[in-house]
Coordinates of C-alpha atoms in Angstrom, one line a residue:
Chain A
X170 CA 3.5 -6.2 -8.2
X171 CA 5.1 -2.8 -9.2
X172 CA 8.5 -1.8 -9.4
X173 CA 9.5 0.4 -6.7
X174 CA 12.5 3.0 -6.9
X175 CA 15.0 3.9 -4.3
X176 CA 17.6 5.7 -3.8
X177 CA 21.1 4.2 -2.8
X178 CA 21.5 5.6 -0.5
X179 CA 21.2 8.4 1.7
X180 CA 22.5 10.8 4.7
X181 CA 20.2 12.2 7.4
X182 CA 22.0 14.2 11.0
X183 CA 21.3 13.3 14.4
X184 CA 17.6 14.1 15.9
X185 CA 16.9 15.4 12.0
X186 CA 13.5 13.8 10.3
X187 CA 14.9 11.7 7.7
X188 CA 12.6 11.4 4.9
X189 CA 13.0 8.7 2.7
X190 CA 11.4 8.7 -1.1
X191 CA 10.1 6.3 -2.8
X192 CA 8.4 6.0 -6.5
X193 CA 6.2 3.6 -7.5
X194 CA 4.5 4.9 -10.9
X195 CA 2.9 1.6 -11.9
X196 CA 1.3 0.9 -8.8
X197 CA -2.3 -0.4 -9.2
X198 CA -5.2 0.3 -6.9
X199 CA -4.8 -2.4 -5.3
X200 CA -1.7 -2.2 -4.5
X201 CA -0.2 -1.3 -1.4
X202 CA 3.3 0.4 -0.1
X203 CA 4.7 -1.0 2.3
X204 CA 8.5 0.1 4.4
X205 CA 10.6 -2.8 6.0
X206 CA 14.2 -2.0 7.2
X207 CA 17.2 -3.8 8.1
X208 CA 19.4 -3.6 10.3
X209 CA 23.2 -4.1 10.1
X210 CA 22.1 -7.9 7.7
X211 CA 19.3 -8.5 10.5
X212 CA 16.2 -9.8 9.8
X213 CA 14.2 -7.3 8.0
X214 CA 11.6 -5.2 11.0
X215 CA 8.4 -4.2 9.8
X216 CA 7.6 -0.9 9.9
X217 CA 4.2 0.2 8.2
X218 CA 1.7 0.6 4.7
X219 CA -0.9 2.4 3.8
X220 CA -3.3 1.7 0.7
X221 CA -3.9 6.0 0.2
X222 CA -4.4 7.7 3.1
X223 CA -1.3 9.3 5.3
X224 CA -0.3 6.6 8.4
X225 CA 1.5 7.7 11.5
X226 CA 3.1 5.2 14.7
X227 CA 5.2 4.6 16.6
X228 CA 7.6 4.7 14.7
X229 CA 7.4 6.8 11.5
X230 CA 4.7 8.1 9.3
X231 CA 4.1 7.2 5.6
X232 CA 3.0 9.7 3.3
X233 CA 1.5 8.5 -0.7
X234 CA 0.9 11.6 -2.5
X235 CA -3.2 12.4 -4.1
X236 CA -2.1 10.2 -7.8
X237 CA -0.5 7.6 -5.2
X238 CA 2.7 7.2 -8.2
X239 CA 5.6 7.5 -4.7
X240 CA 5.2 8.6 -1.1
X241 CA 7.9 9.2 1.2
X242 CA 9.1 7.8 4.3
X243 CA 8.9 10.2 7.5
X244 CA 11.6 9.1 10.4
X245 CA 10.7 12.0 12.7
X246 CA 13.7 12.3 15.3
X247 CA 16.6 10.2 14.1
X248 CA 18.8 8.3 15.2
X249 CA 22.1 6.7 15.0
X250 CA 20.1 3.0 16.2
X251 CA 17.5 3.8 12.8
X252 CA 21.0 3.9 10.4
X253 CA 19.1 0.6 7.9
X254 CA 18.4 0.1 5.1
X255 CA 15.3 0.6 4.0
X256 CA 12.9 -0.7 2.3
X257 CA 9.5 0.3 -0.1
X258 CA 7.5 -2.8 -1.0
X259 CA 4.3 -2.6 -2.8
X260 CA 1.5 -5.4 -3.6
X261 CA -1.0 -6.7 -3.4
X262 CA -3.0 -8.2 0.0
X263 CA -4.2 -11.7 -2.2
X264 CA -0.5 -12.6 -3.5
X265 CA -0.2 -15.7 -0.2
X266 CA 1.8 -12.3 1.6
X267 CA 4.9 -13.0 -0.2
X268 CA 6.8 -9.7 -0.4
X269 CA 9.8 -8.6 -3.4
X270 CA 12.1 -6.8 -1.4
X271 CA 14.9 -4.1 -4.0
X272 CA 17.9 -3.1 -3.0
X273 CA 16.6 -0.4 -0.4
X274 CA 18.7 2.9 0.2
X275 CA 20.9 3.3 2.6
X276 CA 20.0 6.3 5.7
X277 CA 22.9 7.0 7.5
X278 CA 22.1 8.4 11.0
X279 CA 25.3 10.8 11.7
X280 CA 26.0 12.3 15.4
Chain B
X191 CA 6.7 -15.4 23.3
X192 CA 10.2 -16.0 20.0
X193 CA 8.5 -14.7 17.0
X194 CA 10.2 -16.6 14.7
X195 CA 13.3 -18.9 15.7
X196 CA 15.6 -20.1 13.0
X197 CA 18.8 -23.1 13.2
X198 CA 21.5 -23.2 13.1
X199 CA 22.8 -19.2 13.1
X200 CA 26.4 -19.7 10.5
X201 CA 26.9 -23.5 8.4
X202 CA 30.3 -23.8 6.4
X203 CA 29.4 -26.9 4.2
X204 CA 31.9 -28.4 1.5
X205 CA 30.1 -28.7 -2.2
X206 CA 28.2 -31.8 -3.0
X207 CA 26.6 -31.9 1.0
X208 CA 23.7 -31.6 2.6
X209 CA 21.8 -30.0 4.8
X210 CA 18.1 -28.2 6.4
X211 CA 17.9 -25.5 8.2
X212 CA 14.9 -25.4 10.2
X213 CA 12.5 -22.3 10.7
X214 CA 10.1 -21.8 14.0
X215 CA 7.0 -19.2 15.0
X216 CA 5.3 -19.8 17.8
X217 CA 2.7 -17.1 16.0
X218 CA 0.6 -19.7 15.2
X219 CA 0.7 -18.1 11.9
X220 CA -0.6 -20.0 8.6
X221 CA 1.7 -18.8 5.7
X222 CA 5.4 -19.3 5.9
X223 CA 8.8 -18.1 4.2
X224 CA 12.7 -18.5 2.5
X225 CA 13.8 -15.9 1.6
X226 CA 18.0 -15.3 0.9
X227 CA 19.7 -12.6 0.3
X228 CA 23.3 -12.3 -0.8
X229 CA 26.3 -9.2 -0.3
X230 CA 24.2 -6.2 -1.2
X231 CA 21.3 -6.7 -2.8
X232 CA 17.7 -7.8 -1.6
X233 CA 16.2 -10.3 -0.3
X234 CA 14.5 -13.1 -2.8
X235 CA 11.8 -15.7 -2.3
X236 CA 12.7 -19.4 -2.4
X237 CA 9.8 -20.5 -1.4
X238 CA 6.5 -20.3 0.9
X239 CA 3.6 -22.5 2.1
X240 CA 0.1 -20.9 2.5
X241 CA -0.5 -24.2 5.1
X242 CA 0.1 -27.3 6.6
X243 CA 1.8 -29.4 3.8
X244 CA 1.5 -27.4 1.6
X245 CA 4.6 -25.2 -0.8
X246 CA 5.1 -23.4 -3.8
X247 CA 7.7 -21.8 -5.7
X248 CA 8.9 -18.2 -5.1
X249 CA 11.5 -16.4 -7.6
X250 CA 14.4 -18.2 -7.5
X251 CA 13.7 -21.9 -5.8
X252 CA 16.4 -24.3 -8.2
X253 CA 18.4 -26.3 -5.8
X254 CA 16.6 -26.4 -2.9
X255 CA 13.6 -27.8 -1.5
X256 CA 11.1 -27.3 1.4
X257 CA 8.3 -30.0 4.1
X258 CA 5.7 -27.4 6.2
X259 CA 4.8 -31.0 7.9
X260 CA 3.9 -29.0 11.0
X261 CA 2.2 -26.0 11.0
X262 CA 4.5 -24.1 13.5
X263 CA 8.6 -25.6 11.2
X264 CA 8.8 -24.8 7.7
X265 CA 12.4 -26.8 7.1
X266 CA 14.8 -25.6 3.4
X267 CA 17.0 -28.7 2.1
X268 CA 19.8 -28.5 0.4
X269 CA 20.5 -30.9 -1.7
X270 CA 24.0 -30.7 -2.8
X271 CA 25.3 -27.7 -2.1
X272 CA 27.3 -25.5 -4.4
X273 CA 29.1 -22.5 -3.8
X274 CA 26.4 -19.5 -5.4
X275 CA 23.9 -21.4 -2.4
X276 CA 26.7 -19.0 0.0
X277 CA 24.7 -16.0 1.2
X278 CA 22.5 -15.7 4.4
X279 CA 19.2 -17.2 4.6
X280 CA 16.4 -15.6 5.9
X281 CA 13.0 -17.7 7.0
X282 CA 10.1 -15.4 7.4
X283 CA 5.8 -15.8 9.1
X284 CA 2.7 -13.8 9.1
X285 CA -1.0 -14.4 9.5
X286 CA -3.7 -15.1 6.4
X287 CA -5.6 -12.5 7.5
X288 CA -5.9 -9.3 9.8
X289 CA -1.8 -7.9 9.8
X290 CA -0.8 -8.9 7.1
X291 CA 3.0 -7.8 7.1
X292 CA 5.8 -10.6 8.0
X293 CA 7.7 -11.3 11.2
X294 CA 11.5 -12.3 10.1
X295 CA 14.0 -14.4 11.7
X296 CA 17.6 -13.8 12.5
X297 CA 18.8 -15.4 9.6
X298 CA 21.3 -18.2 8.5
X299 CA 24.5 -17.1 7.4
X300 CA 25.9 -20.3 4.7
X301 CA 28.6 -20.4 3.9
X302 CA 29.8 -22.9 1.3
X303 CA 33.5 -24.0 0.3

């Protein structure tokens, strides 16, 4: 599975959009981009995933660049409850759904 | 619908003691996983199972054994606990096809003294 690079931490004002970047320059054509978050040492929570098209669900939007070498997770209106560590993971679908976590980005949402 | 349930939530062991962590899922998932998370780090895969009666090694399998006798349960065993196994342990499960995201339990905080 491809490696990912994320900033260790980011700040965001409450109510503003949080844009979390992820670099995956060695991604292969059959690898998907997944995002999880972990709130205060709870179990990780799935947010969204995509292959090459932009995706949106009730939690967030995922923007993947045309060359697929990077992506951005967007939380449109961040709240204090969105303070968490966000993990960007790339993987193929046929590896028994194993996920390999990096260090992630600690998002601090401030009032 | 409880999802993924881990037992116990907290445990303190003395070096050399043994214990078993239980993971139960009620979503009829084929795949199950055990991860550990050390302070300030991401999760690392210990072992996983792709079906009843099958197990496989992940990134950090040494010192652990697993069993999946029933589809809904995945057990993680420590035969002789060491301080280096102090960690938070997470279980997860997922479908084989269709929805491919993994669902995680709330974790077991294990301290080995």
